[in-house]
Amino acid sequence: EGDMSMNRPVSDPQAWCRHGGTLGALLERQATHCADLTYVQLLADDGTERRITYGDLAVGARRVAAAFQGMGLAPGFRVLIVLPTGVEFIDTFYGTVLAGGVAIPAYPPLRSKGLTDYQERLARLIKVAKPDVVVTFSKVRLVVEAATFAARVPARVVEPSALTSREAFRPVEVDPEAVAMVQFSSGSTGDPRGVMLSHRNLLANVAAVLDVLQPDETDVNCSWLPLYHDMGLIGGLFMPLFCGRPVVLLSPQGFLLDPKRWLWAIHKHRATISTAPNFAYQLIAGRVDERELVGLDLSCWRLALCGAEPVMPETLAAFAQKLAPHGFKEAGLLPVYGLAEVALGALFPVPGVTFRRDQVDPAALEREGQAVPGDRVLSSVGKPLPGFDVRIAGADGAALAERRVGEIQLRGPSVMVGYLDDPAATARAMVDGWLRTGDLGYLADGELYVVGRSKDLILKGGRNYAPQDLENAAERVPGVRRGCVAAFGVPDPVTGTEAVVVAAETREPAAGHAALRGAIAEQVLAAVGLRPDHITLLPPGAVPKTSSGKLQRSRARERWLAGSLVAPQEPGMGDMVRVVGRALAQRMVGTRRQAP
């Protein structure tokens, strides 16, 4: 802890953008200036801690970079990283970009449930990514090899222990415009789509964020967000790297098993900046017992960012109220907006000022596309970051006036290079220099309010309904698991319009399901003036989500139509035989390159 207070920022992010820096060059600079200072304080699930200095970071990255060079890989090679939060992930990622490669993080399977489904989804991702190397860990190597085989991609599958070389790393010149990483969009709709981001994209986005947050030499970041997700990787690892500051890292599964660990990590290490999706703030507000917070001091926490999924003002209010006795200030809450296609963030509110709220009429939003006074509360996600612009576009592509609902479109220095090997999708997403986000929102006094996803809208009787409104209403019913409700429309040939489905997880026994369905129907009717056509009650874990916790409404819809919307089961012997068999078959394919 004492060491952390000694860290000093040594880089100017804006200068790195102006002078064409790269992630690898920044890493080497920080290793020179901050070699003995803490970069990562890694908190293991068993309570042990490991300190990684900037000097350690450079040593690990160079070792991995030398290993890739030893494999004969030329700059531009692709590495799919299927590793959990830890030193191995950090070394592999930075080693890839240091050698001029393209790092492609992917989420690892951390539980046995849904193993076959995971393998199929990973195969689809590998088919798109076309990596030269896949780096994974021993416990899941067979699954990863089977997915690679299914994708018919001749990639080497190796473990971190194999990334060593007798030769020293040979520095390479990397173009700032070269692709540094590919991050797959969250997958809430459709197949995985790889977002290509250059070194300049990444540097520009972090620089713009830091220009608003104004970090100083006392700041300490704390994150449990997965490193395969933009908020965890770019926000959790890159921002501290830019500033020569430390970050305290917890594992995502450790947080989910015991959410209060996040708060106590902030308390112990006097962290000042931490970010999480809305559901994490809800977990703290609704599930952590006050007796578990005795002695907690969060007066150090000055910036609590909330993004990656719809921000619920009532959730943030409940969180602030619960933690106010422990020194937390509501003005520290920052609802933000961004997406993978702009690296991380695009709009932020002013730090230190309580975020603005707007009360609008949901019926006017749906029928007229206009934000007029009403009883639905939305939170502002602020104004564009420096160098960014936002506009709201109508169906004809023309910009709309304030308080008119349309598609949110962005432009700025970190807008993606494009979608990986998909120029057609790139052309659809980019219009005259503007990125089409697919999100709906409106501007008021120059600040953005997000309404929902255009692809998720439910059309019923000529009216549009935002699924979030139905989900929020259902979640208020006792017995329904918060954050575990999906609303979507399905074809209804009898009426010629869509039938509305609300799928909700519950732990209530079957005997009480009829009453629970009735309560959900009444709550949704009261909230949006619509009674769902179908209410499906499910066991925990049945509503599909992305690796970052977002609802996958399209996947839920597909499964509902196929009659397969059920909780994932533990893999049986047949599943394991298929996984192992595919992996063994892959190893026998003569055209496949073998790991060194």
C-alpha positions as a printed NumPy array, in Angstrom:
array([[  0.   ,   0.   ,   0.   ],
       [  2.837,   2.354,   0.842],
       [  4.463,   1.617,  -2.517],
       [  1.308,   2.589,  -4.356],
       [  1.367,   6.084,  -2.901],
       [  4.851,   6.557,  -4.398],
       [  3.837,   5.938,  -8.015],
       [  4.175,   8.984, -10.204],
       [  2.605,   9.622, -13.608],
       [  5.32 ,   9.906, -16.228],
       [  3.456,  10.062, -19.524],
       [  1.275,  12.584, -21.302],
       [ -1.447,  10.572, -23.092],
       [ -2.295,  13.409, -25.46 ],
       [  1.372,  13.73 , -26.417],
       [  1.531,  10.01 , -27.183],
       [ -1.376,  10.472, -29.569],
       [  0.192,  13.483, -31.273],
       [  3.566,  11.804, -31.705],
       [  2.297,   8.439, -32.893],
       [  2.989,   6.26 , -29.887],
       [  2.07 ,   2.6  , -29.568],
       [  1.086,   0.412, -26.645],
       [  4.409,  -1.376, -26.808],
       [  6.379,   1.88 , -26.819],
       [  4.365,   3.141, -23.86 ],
       [  5.044,  -0.082, -21.975],
       [  8.797,   0.264, -22.544],
       [  8.732,   3.897, -21.455],
       [  6.937,   3.112, -18.219],
       [  9.287,   0.204, -17.524],
       [ 12.175,   2.668, -17.747],
       [ 10.647,   5.369, -15.571],
       [  8.637,   3.269, -13.077],
       [ 10.49 ,  -0.062, -13.006],
       [ 10.153,  -0.63 ,  -9.261],
       [  6.678,   0.803,  -8.843],
       [  3.477,  -1.22 ,  -8.649],
       [  1.487,  -1.735, -11.821],
       [ -0.872,  -4.521, -10.703],
       [ -1.769,  -5.724,  -7.226],
       [ -3.378,  -9.068,  -8.023],
       [ -5.845, -10.359,  -5.405],
       [ -6.406, -14.104,  -5.735],
       [ -9.686, -15.732,  -4.737],
       [ -7.926, -17.496,  -1.839],
       [ -6.993, -14.153,  -0.285],
       [ -3.339, -14.11 ,  -1.334],
       [ -1.872, -11.13 ,  -3.167],
       [  0.804, -10.741,  -5.814],
       [  2.536,  -7.508,  -6.749],
       [  3.574,  -6.881, -10.36 ],
       [  5.866,  -3.91 , -10.984],
       [  6.288,  -2.043, -14.239],
       [  9.662,  -3.738, -14.519],
       [  8.007,  -7.159, -14.117],
       [  5.52 ,  -6.2  , -16.822],
       [  8.276,  -5.456, -19.313],
       [ 10.152,  -8.668, -18.52 ],
       [  7.031, -10.816, -18.993],
       [  5.975,  -9.047, -22.188],
       [  9.44 ,  -9.342, -23.757],
       [  9.603, -13.042, -22.911],
       [  6.286, -13.719, -24.659],
       [  7.174, -11.472, -27.604],
       [ 10.446, -13.393, -28.063],
       [  8.522, -16.671, -28.03 ],
       [  6.239, -15.492, -30.825],
       [  9.258, -14.358, -32.823],
       [ 10.77 , -17.795, -32.223],
       [  7.694, -19.347, -33.819],
       [  8.499, -17.414, -36.98 ],
       [  5.463, -15.14 , -36.699],
       [  5.724, -11.866, -38.602],
       [  4.126,  -8.598, -37.414],
       [  0.386,  -8.701, -37.934],
       [  0.017, -12.232, -36.533],
       [ -3.096, -12.928, -34.495],
       [ -3.22 , -14.382, -30.982],
       [ -6.492, -15.5  , -29.412],
       [ -6.133, -15.231, -25.63 ],
       [ -8.41 , -17.608, -23.712],
       [ -7.131, -17.004, -20.184],
       [ -8.633, -15.87 , -16.883],
       [ -7.55 , -12.727, -15.038],
       [ -3.929, -13.175, -13.988],
       [ -0.286, -12.658, -14.802],
       [ -0.472, -15.022, -17.79 ],
       [ -3.147, -12.923, -19.486],
       [ -1.229,  -9.684, -18.892],
       [  2.062, -11.091, -20.18 ],
       [  0.414, -12.656, -23.243],
       [ -1.508,  -9.548, -24.21 ],
       [  1.369,  -7.108, -23.902],
       [  3.817,  -9.598, -25.429],
       [  1.593,  -9.865, -28.487],
       [  1.383,  -6.13 , -29.144],
       [  5.082,  -5.648, -28.313],
       [  5.988,  -8.069, -31.122],
       [  3.654,  -6.289, -33.537],
       [  0.857,  -8.835, -33.284],
       [ -2.904,  -8.489, -32.901],
       [ -4.26 ,  -9.502, -29.495],
       [ -7.763, -11.023, -29.476],
       [ -9.134, -11.593, -25.952],
       [-11.891, -14.193, -25.53 ],
       [-13.637, -15.311, -22.394],
       [-12.611, -18.639, -20.866],
       [-15.018, -21.268, -19.485],
       [-14.88 , -20.972, -15.731],
       [-17.503, -23.566, -14.83 ],
       [-18.595, -26.941, -16.118],
       [-22.184, -25.915, -16.863],
       [-22.898, -25.181, -20.501],
       [-19.565, -26.63 , -21.671],
       [-20.877, -27.893, -25.009],
       [-22.595, -24.574, -25.742],
       [-19.391, -22.721, -24.867],
       [-17.376, -24.884, -27.238],
       [-19.771, -24.163, -30.104],
       [-19.694, -20.413, -29.473],
       [-15.898, -20.408, -29.201],
       [-15.692, -22.268, -32.516],
       [-17.766, -19.53 , -34.177],
       [-15.486, -16.89 , -32.694],
       [-12.34 , -18.713, -33.828],
       [-13.769, -19.048, -37.324],
       [-14.103, -15.262, -37.479],
       [-10.828, -14.439, -35.702],
       [ -8.613, -16.87 , -37.691],
       [ -5.817, -16.731, -35.106],
       [ -2.315, -18.033, -35.746],
       [ -1.969, -18.999, -32.084],
       [ -4.47 , -19.711, -29.318],
       [ -3.134, -19.338, -25.776],
       [ -5.138, -21.082, -23.067],
       [ -4.697, -22.925, -19.772],
       [ -4.418, -26.635, -19.069],
       [ -7.858, -27.192, -17.521],
       [ -9.684, -26.167, -20.685],
       [ -7.127, -26.964, -23.375],
       [ -9.082, -29.943, -24.683],
       [-12.22 , -27.849, -25.055],
       [-10.313, -25.091, -26.835],
       [ -8.591, -27.571, -29.164],
       [-11.937, -29.138, -30.025],
       [-13.381, -25.692, -30.823],
       [-10.362, -24.886, -32.987],
       [-10.803, -28.144, -34.858],
       [-14.518, -27.484, -35.362],
       [-13.705, -24.033, -36.776],
       [-11.264, -25.623, -39.266],
       [ -8.614, -23.049, -38.396],
       [ -4.999, -24.362, -38.344],
       [ -3.977, -22.464, -35.211],
       [ -1.388, -23.61 , -32.699],
       [ -2.938, -24.134, -29.275],
       [ -0.391, -23.516, -26.514],
       [ -0.289, -22.857, -22.795],
       [  1.496, -19.858, -21.241],
       [  4.318, -22.08 , -19.987],
       [  5.263, -22.757, -23.623],
       [  5.782, -19.065, -24.376],
       [  9.524, -18.999, -23.754],
       [ 12.515, -18.637, -26.049],
       [ 16.276, -19.009, -25.807],
       [ 16.613, -15.895, -27.941],
       [ 16.078, -12.375, -26.613],
       [ 13.261, -10.226, -27.916],
       [ 14.197,  -8.252, -31.02 ],
       [ 12.43 ,  -4.848, -31.012],
       [ 10.233,  -4.179, -34.021],
       [  8.877,  -1.002, -35.542],
       [  5.093,  -0.898, -35.179],
       [  2.926,   1.515, -37.132],
       [  0.546,   3.419, -34.826],
       [ -2.15 ,   2.846, -37.446],
       [ -1.657,  -0.941, -37.296],
       [ -4.349,  -3.021, -35.59 ],
       [ -3.336,  -3.679, -31.983],
       [ -6.316,  -5.691, -30.843],
       [ -9.641,  -7.102, -31.89 ],
       [-12.401,  -7.054, -29.344],
       [-15.545,  -8.944, -30.071],
       [-18.729,  -6.993, -29.561],
       [-20.715,  -8.322, -26.636],
       [-22.784, -10.661, -28.757],
       [-26.135,  -9.497, -27.402],
       [-27.423,  -9.908, -30.95 ],
       [-26.277, -12.137, -33.789],
       [-22.959, -13.854, -34.388],
       [-19.642, -12.604, -32.966],
       [-18.202,  -9.617, -34.795],
       [-14.59 ,  -8.58 , -34.344],
       [-13.924,  -4.872, -33.84 ],
       [-10.458,  -3.875, -35.085],
       [ -8.742,  -1.156, -33.05 ],
       [ -5.406,   0.396, -33.911],
       [ -2.765,   1.564, -31.458],
       [ -3.83 ,   5.12 , -32.27 ],
       [ -7.497,   4.285, -31.594],
       [ -6.671,   2.921, -28.153],
       [ -4.317,   5.736, -27.193],
       [ -6.782,   8.374, -28.366],
       [ -9.692,   6.907, -26.41 ],
       [ -7.807,   6.52 , -23.151],
       [ -6.339,   9.997, -23.552],
       [ -9.817,  11.487, -24.017],
       [-11.177,   9.654, -20.968],
       [ -8.258,  10.782, -18.824],
       [ -8.723,  14.342, -20.049],
       [-12.164,  14.291, -18.404],
       [-11.318,  12.256, -15.295],
       [ -8.167,  14.276, -14.586],
       [ -6.271,  11.606, -12.619],
       [ -3.429,  12.657, -10.336],
       [ -0.482,  11.028,  -8.593],
       [ -2.643,   9.76 ,  -5.733],
       [ -5.092,   7.755,  -7.848],
       [ -5.408,   3.993,  -7.501],
       [ -7.719,   1.989,  -9.761],
       [ -9.589,  -1.103,  -8.586],
       [-11.293,  -3.555, -10.936],
       [-12.894,  -6.993, -10.903],
       [-14.056,  -6.669, -14.515],
       [-12.861,  -9.43 , -16.863],
       [ -9.801,  -8.6  , -18.942],
       [-11.451,  -9.979, -22.089],
       [-13.977,  -7.112, -21.912],
       [-13.262,  -3.509, -22.933],
       [-14.136,  -2.007, -19.555],
       [-11.816,  -4.401, -17.758],
       [ -8.973,  -4.319, -20.277],
       [ -8.933,  -0.736, -21.537],
       [-10.375,   0.886, -18.429],
       [ -8.724,  -1.425, -15.91 ],
       [ -5.269,  -2.007, -17.429],
       [ -4.539,   0.625, -20.072],
       [ -5.567,   3.739, -18.143],
       [ -3.263,   2.984, -15.19 ],
       [ -0.46 ,   2.174, -17.666],
       [ -0.826,   5.606, -19.267],
       [ -0.509,   7.332, -15.923],
       [  2.14 ,   5.16 , -14.307],
       [ -0.393,   4.321, -11.627],
       [ -1.357,   1.054,  -9.898],
       [ -4.463,  -1.07 , -10.363],
       [ -5.858,  -3.577,  -7.889],
       [ -7.28 ,  -6.591,  -9.767],
       [ -9.813,  -9.098,  -8.458],
       [-11.241, -11.982, -10.453],
       [-14.774, -11.653, -11.868],
       [-15.838, -14.954, -10.315],
       [-14.499, -13.824,  -6.947],
       [-16.715, -10.748,  -7.104],
       [-19.792, -12.694,  -8.177],
       [-19.349, -15.2  ,  -5.35 ],
       [-18.825, -12.482,  -2.762],
       [-19.64 ,  -8.941,  -4.025],
       [-18.456,  -7.24 ,  -0.851],
       [-14.862,  -8.231,  -1.726],
       [-14.929,  -5.383,  -4.246],
       [-15.763,  -2.836,  -1.55 ],
       [-13.216,  -4.174,   0.91 ],
       [-10.5  ,  -4.135,  -1.758],
       [-11.243,  -0.435,  -2.361],
       [-11.134,   0.136,   1.406],
       [ -7.848,  -1.709,   1.972],
       [ -5.914,  -0.266,  -0.963],
       [ -7.536,   3.203,  -0.781],
       [ -8.641,   2.968,  -4.384],
       [-10.031,   6.139,  -5.915],
       [-11.416,   4.956,  -9.272],
       [-13.512,   1.865,  -9.958],
       [-15.95 ,   0.917, -12.704],
       [-18.777,  -1.616, -12.963],
       [-21.976,  -2.367, -14.901],
       [-25.371,  -1.504, -13.415],
       [-25.978,  -5.064, -12.176],
       [-22.944,  -4.874,  -9.86 ],
       [-24.276,  -1.776,  -8.124],
       [-27.613,  -3.577,  -7.79 ],
       [-25.919,  -6.599,  -6.197],
       [-24.329,  -4.381,  -3.58 ],
       [-27.524,  -2.417,  -2.949],
       [-29.782,  -5.449,  -2.706],
       [-27.762,  -8.403,  -1.436],
       [-24.913,  -7.252,   0.793],
       [-25.883,  -7.297,   4.459],
       [-25.108,  -4.184,   6.475],
       [-23.364,  -6.357,   9.06 ],
       [-20.777,  -7.244,   6.396],
       [-19.878,  -3.57 ,   6.006],
       [-19.018,  -2.707,   9.603],
       [-15.794,  -0.7  ,   9.601],
       [-15.847,  -0.098,   5.857],
       [-14.436,   3.282,   4.75 ],
       [-15.087,   4.316,   1.145],
       [-14.291,   8.001,   1.53 ],
       [-11.335,   7.433,  -0.822],
       [-13.578,   6.384,  -3.745],
       [-13.984,   9.547,  -5.812],
       [-15.062,   8.131,  -9.21 ],
       [-17.521,   5.222,  -9.549],
       [-18.206,   4.777, -13.261],
       [-21.244,   2.813, -14.462],
       [-21.582,   1.561, -18.024],
       [-21.62 ,  -1.451, -20.396],
       [-25.373,  -1.943, -19.94 ],
       [-28.447,   0.251, -19.36 ],
       [-27.983,   2.485, -16.326],
       [-30.891,   2.468, -13.881],
       [-31.119,   5.685, -11.826],
       [-32.965,   3.891,  -9.028],
       [-30.14 ,   1.363,  -8.749],
       [-27.491,   4.056,  -8.397],
       [-29.624,   5.935,  -5.886],
       [-30.04 ,   2.788,  -3.756],
       [-26.304,   2.086,  -3.964],
       [-25.398,   5.624,  -2.899],
       [-27.895,   5.549,  -0.044],
       [-26.603,   2.228,   1.262],
       [-22.954,   3.252,   1.211],
       [-23.327,   6.881,   2.316],
       [-22.768,   5.893,   5.983],
       [-19.428,   4.444,   4.861],
       [-18.132,   7.623,   3.293],
       [-19.298,   7.153,  -0.305],
       [-20.547,  10.313,  -2.048],
       [-23.307,  10.156,  -4.656],
       [-21.535,  12.828,  -6.719],
       [-18.875,  10.203,  -7.446],
       [-21.299,   8.154,  -9.571],
       [-20.688,   8.61 , -13.29 ],
       [-23.081,   6.943, -15.757],
       [-21.104,   6.69 , -19.003],
       [-21.734,   5.567, -22.567],
       [-19.533,   3.731, -25.004],
       [-19.277,   0.585, -27.094],
       [-16.656,  -1.748, -28.503],
       [-16.618,   0.117, -31.823],
       [-15.104,   3.215, -30.17 ],
       [-12.666,   1.197, -28.008],
       [-14.322,   2.054, -24.681],
       [-16.018,   5.381, -23.939],
       [-17.622,   8.187, -25.938],
       [-19.679,  10.281, -23.484],
       [-19.012,  11.091, -19.811],
       [-20.723,  13.422, -17.345],
       [-18.763,  16.013, -15.367],
       [-16.92 ,  14.297, -12.482],
       [-17.79 ,  15.408,  -8.985],
       [-21.273,  16.64 ,  -9.935],
       [-24.385,  14.527,  -9.316],
       [-25.48 ,  13.177, -12.684],
       [-28.606,  14.615, -14.274],
       [-31.9  ,  12.76 , -14.529],
       [-34.807,  13.295, -16.887],
       [-38.427,  12.246, -16.34 ],
       [-40.22 ,  11.428, -19.569],
       [-43.506,   9.962, -20.773],
       [-42.814,   6.394, -22.039],
       [-45.929,   6.451, -24.218],
       [-44.721,   9.578, -26.026],
       [-41.316,   7.97 , -26.512],
       [-42.91 ,   4.929, -28.123],
       [-45.678,   6.57 , -30.182],
       [-44.131,   9.908, -31.141],
       [-40.421,   9.428, -30.602],
       [-40.366,  12.507, -28.413],
       [-39.138,  13.036, -24.85 ],
       [-41.823,  14.99 , -22.986],
       [-42.393,  15.167, -19.202],
       [-43.67 ,  11.972, -17.6  ],
       [-42.869,   9.413, -14.916],
       [-40.111,   7.295, -16.499],
       [-36.746,   8.324, -15.05 ],
       [-33.651,   8.176, -17.253],
       [-30.075,   9.036, -16.361],
       [-27.884,  11.255, -18.473],
       [-24.607,   9.744, -19.674],
       [-23.107,  13.172, -20.187],
       [-21.512,  14.939, -23.121],
       [-19.016,  13.779, -25.762],
       [-15.411,  13.279, -24.735],
       [-12.882,  15.766, -26.159],
       [-12.535,  15.195, -29.897],
       [-15.834,  13.281, -30.163],
       [-19.202,  14.276, -31.604],
       [-22.659,  12.773, -31.121],
       [-25.847,  13.208, -33.09 ],
       [-29.304,  11.67 , -33.127],
       [-30.391,  10.538, -36.576],
       [-33.865,   9.805, -37.879],
       [-34.9  ,   6.984, -40.196],
       [-33.805,   9.086, -43.198],
       [-30.363,   9.655, -41.679],
       [-30.936,  13.359, -41.004],
       [-29.998,  14.818, -37.628],
       [-32.926,  15.329, -35.25 ],
       [-33.612,  18.183, -32.883],
       [-33.181,  17.888, -29.131],
       [-35.649,  15.654, -27.311],
       [-36.415,  13.68 , -30.466],
       [-35.637,   9.952, -30.283],
       [-33.479,   8.38 , -32.967],
       [-30.338,   6.384, -33.546],
       [-27.257,   7.48 , -31.624],
       [-24.377,   8.131, -34.014],
       [-20.776,   8.942, -33.076],
       [-17.569,  10.117, -34.627],
       [-14.159,  10.64 , -33.102],
       [-10.506,   9.581, -33.049],
       [-11.092,   6.11 , -31.617],
       [-13.815,   4.899, -33.957],
       [-12.785,   1.434, -35.098],
       [-10.715,   0.588, -38.142],
       [-13.581,  -1.699, -39.103],
       [-15.007,  -5.16 , -38.517],
       [-12.511,  -7.976, -38.92 ],
       [-12.578,  -9.386, -42.465],
       [-16.087,  -7.976, -42.983],
       [-16.036,  -4.878, -45.218],
       [-19.768,  -5.129, -45.909],
       [-20.645,  -4.889, -42.208],
       [-18.131,  -2.055, -41.835],
       [-19.791,  -0.141, -44.67 ],
       [-23.216,  -0.576, -43.059],
       [-21.93 ,   0.682, -39.705],
       [-20.123,   3.767, -41.059],
       [-22.109,   6.503, -42.827],
       [-20.293,   9.659, -43.958],
       [-17.803,   9.33 , -41.13 ],
       [-20.458,   8.627, -38.485],
       [-20.658,   5.332, -36.619],
       [-24.17 ,   3.922, -36.415],
       [-24.438,   2.47 , -32.918],
       [-27.824,   0.748, -33.221],
       [-28.783,   2.374, -29.913],
       [-31.719,   4.72 , -29.494],
       [-31.584,   7.925, -27.507],
       [-32.14 ,  11.656, -27.43 ],
       [-30.247,  14.799, -26.509],
       [-31.393,  17.316, -23.918],
       [-29.306,  20.38 , -23.077],
       [-26.452,  18.748, -24.936],
       [-26.469,  15.61 , -22.789],
       [-27.331,  12.117, -24.027],
       [-30.096,   9.883, -22.678],
       [-30.119,   6.287, -23.9  ],
       [-33.542,   4.717, -24.495],
       [-32.703,   1.23 , -25.78 ],
       [-31.508,  -0.884, -28.712],
       [-33.275,  -0.468, -32.036],
       [-32.905,  -4.205, -32.773],
       [-34.523,  -5.112, -29.466],
       [-37.676,  -3.018, -29.862],
       [-40.939,  -4.951, -29.655],
       [-43.599,  -4.021, -32.215],
       [-47.112,  -4.705, -30.93 ],
       [-50.254,  -3.327, -32.5  ],
       [-48.382,  -0.614, -34.358],
       [-46.539,   0.592, -31.232],
       [-42.914,   0.176, -30.227],
       [-42.052,  -1.02 , -26.73 ],
       [-38.599,  -0.902, -25.177],
       [-37.914,  -4.33 , -23.638],
       [-36.138,  -2.705, -20.704],
       [-39.422,  -1.164, -19.564],
       [-41.098,  -4.583, -19.414],
       [-38.063,  -6.169, -17.749],
       [-37.794,  -3.459, -15.114],
       [-41.457,  -3.848, -14.262],
       [-41.209,  -7.639, -13.959],
       [-38.124,  -7.356, -11.746],
       [-40.105,  -5.39 ,  -9.184],
       [-42.263,  -8.434,  -8.454],
       [-41.101, -10.322,  -5.336],
       [-39.71 , -13.704,  -6.303],
       [-38.27 , -12.569,  -9.652],
       [-34.483, -12.481,  -9.862],
       [-33.231,  -8.972, -10.636],
       [-31.18 ,  -8.694, -13.801],
       [-32.496, -12.065, -14.969],
       [-35.535, -11.093, -17.05 ],
       [-35.656, -10.934, -20.848],
       [-38.53 ,  -9.454, -22.846],
       [-38.829,  -9.939, -26.597],
       [-41.317, -10.255, -29.413],
       [-42.127, -13.373, -31.428],
       [-44.231, -13.76 , -34.591],
       [-47.956, -14.133, -33.994],
       [-49.609, -15.253, -37.263],
       [-53.086, -15.148, -35.699],
       [-53.017, -11.419, -34.959],
       [-50.492, -10.414, -37.627],
       [-48.364,  -8.612, -35.068],
       [-45.843,  -9.713, -32.48 ],
       [-46.666, -11.642, -29.341],
       [-44.828, -10.386, -26.278],
       [-42.803, -12.818, -24.181],
       [-41.42 , -12.14 , -20.725],
       [-38.955, -14.798, -19.577],
       [-38.022, -14.466, -15.918],
       [-35.814, -16.471, -13.601],
       [-37.104, -17.409, -10.145],
       [-36.317, -19.704,  -7.249],
       [-39.968, -19.938,  -6.25 ],
       [-41.417, -23.495,  -6.121],
       [-43.68 , -24.574,  -8.993],
       [-46.76 , -24.391,  -6.752],
       [-46.484, -20.59 ,  -6.688],
       [-45.809, -20.055, -10.376],
       [-49.389, -19.271, -11.375],
       [-49.613, -16.476,  -8.82 ],
       [-46.185, -15.182,  -9.838],
       [-47.19 , -15.05 , -13.501],
       [-50.288, -13.092, -12.562],
       [-48.284, -10.615, -10.521],
       [-45.816, -10.098, -13.375],
       [-48.64 ,  -9.544, -15.853],
       [-50.287,  -6.934, -13.634],
       [-46.999,  -5.139, -12.931],
       [-46.088,  -4.948, -16.623],
       [-49.606,  -3.806, -17.534],
       [-49.448,  -1.046, -14.948],
       [-46.001,   0.084, -16.098],
       [-46.365,   0.137, -19.887],
       [-50.046,  -0.444, -20.617],
       [-49.418,  -3.832, -22.176],
       [-50.172,  -7.316, -20.897],
       [-47.565,  -9.926, -21.995],
       [-48.891, -12.717, -24.169],
       [-46.548, -15.303, -22.657],
       [-44.807, -15.326, -19.27 ],
       [-42.179, -18.04 , -18.952],
       [-40.711, -18.785, -15.537],
       [-37.256, -20.313, -15.529],
       [-34.704, -21.657, -13.051],
       [-31.538, -19.637, -12.279],
       [-29.06 , -19.533, -15.135],
       [-31.605, -20.06 , -17.906],
       [-31.793, -16.531, -19.329],
       [-28.81 , -16.29 , -21.718],
       [-26.261, -13.553, -21.137],
       [-23.015, -12.449, -22.713],
       [-19.66 , -12.952, -21.002],
       [-19.958,  -9.418, -19.608],
       [-23.399, -10.032, -18.096],
       [-25.588,  -8.407, -20.751],
       [-28.903, -10.014, -21.625],
       [-28.915, -11.842, -24.947],
       [-32.487, -11.151, -25.981],
       [-32.049, -12.488, -29.497],
       [-30.602, -15.752, -28.171],
       [-33.417, -15.989, -25.605],
       [-35.91 , -15.452, -28.398],
       [-34.313, -18.157, -30.545],
       [-34.312, -20.632, -27.68 ],
       [-37.902, -19.798, -26.73 ],
       [-39.066, -20.429, -30.299],
       [-37.095, -23.698, -30.368],
       [-38.458, -24.785, -26.994],
       [-34.951, -24.948, -25.544],
       [-34.985, -22.027, -23.129],
       [-33.926, -24.008, -20.059],
       [-31.149, -23.829, -17.475],
       [-27.75 , -25.145, -18.647],
       [-27.095, -28.638, -17.406],
       [-23.956, -30.177, -15.984],
       [-22.119, -31.962, -18.8  ],
       [-22.781, -35.675, -18.856],
       [-20.372, -38.407, -19.856],
       [-21.505, -38.137, -23.465],
       [-20.646, -34.436, -23.565],
       [-17.177, -35.062, -22.191],
       [-16.565, -37.919, -24.62 ],
       [-17.488, -35.663, -27.538],
       [-15.208, -32.874, -26.309],
       [-12.24 , -35.189, -25.788],
       [-12.918, -37.012, -29.052],
       [-12.914, -33.807, -31.052],
       [ -9.674, -32.687, -29.429],
       [ -7.971, -36.021, -30.135],
       [ -9.199, -35.946, -33.711],
       [ -7.794, -32.462, -34.088],
       [ -4.385, -33.573, -32.914],
       [ -4.39 , -36.331, -35.546],
       [ -5.091, -34.009, -38.478],
       [ -1.886, -34.028, -40.49 ],
       [ -2.281, -30.556, -41.95 ],
       [ -2.498, -28.945, -38.538],
       [  0.638, -27.242, -37.273],
       [  1.875, -28.673, -34.008],
       [  2.658, -26.591, -30.937],
       [  6.398, -26.139, -30.351]])
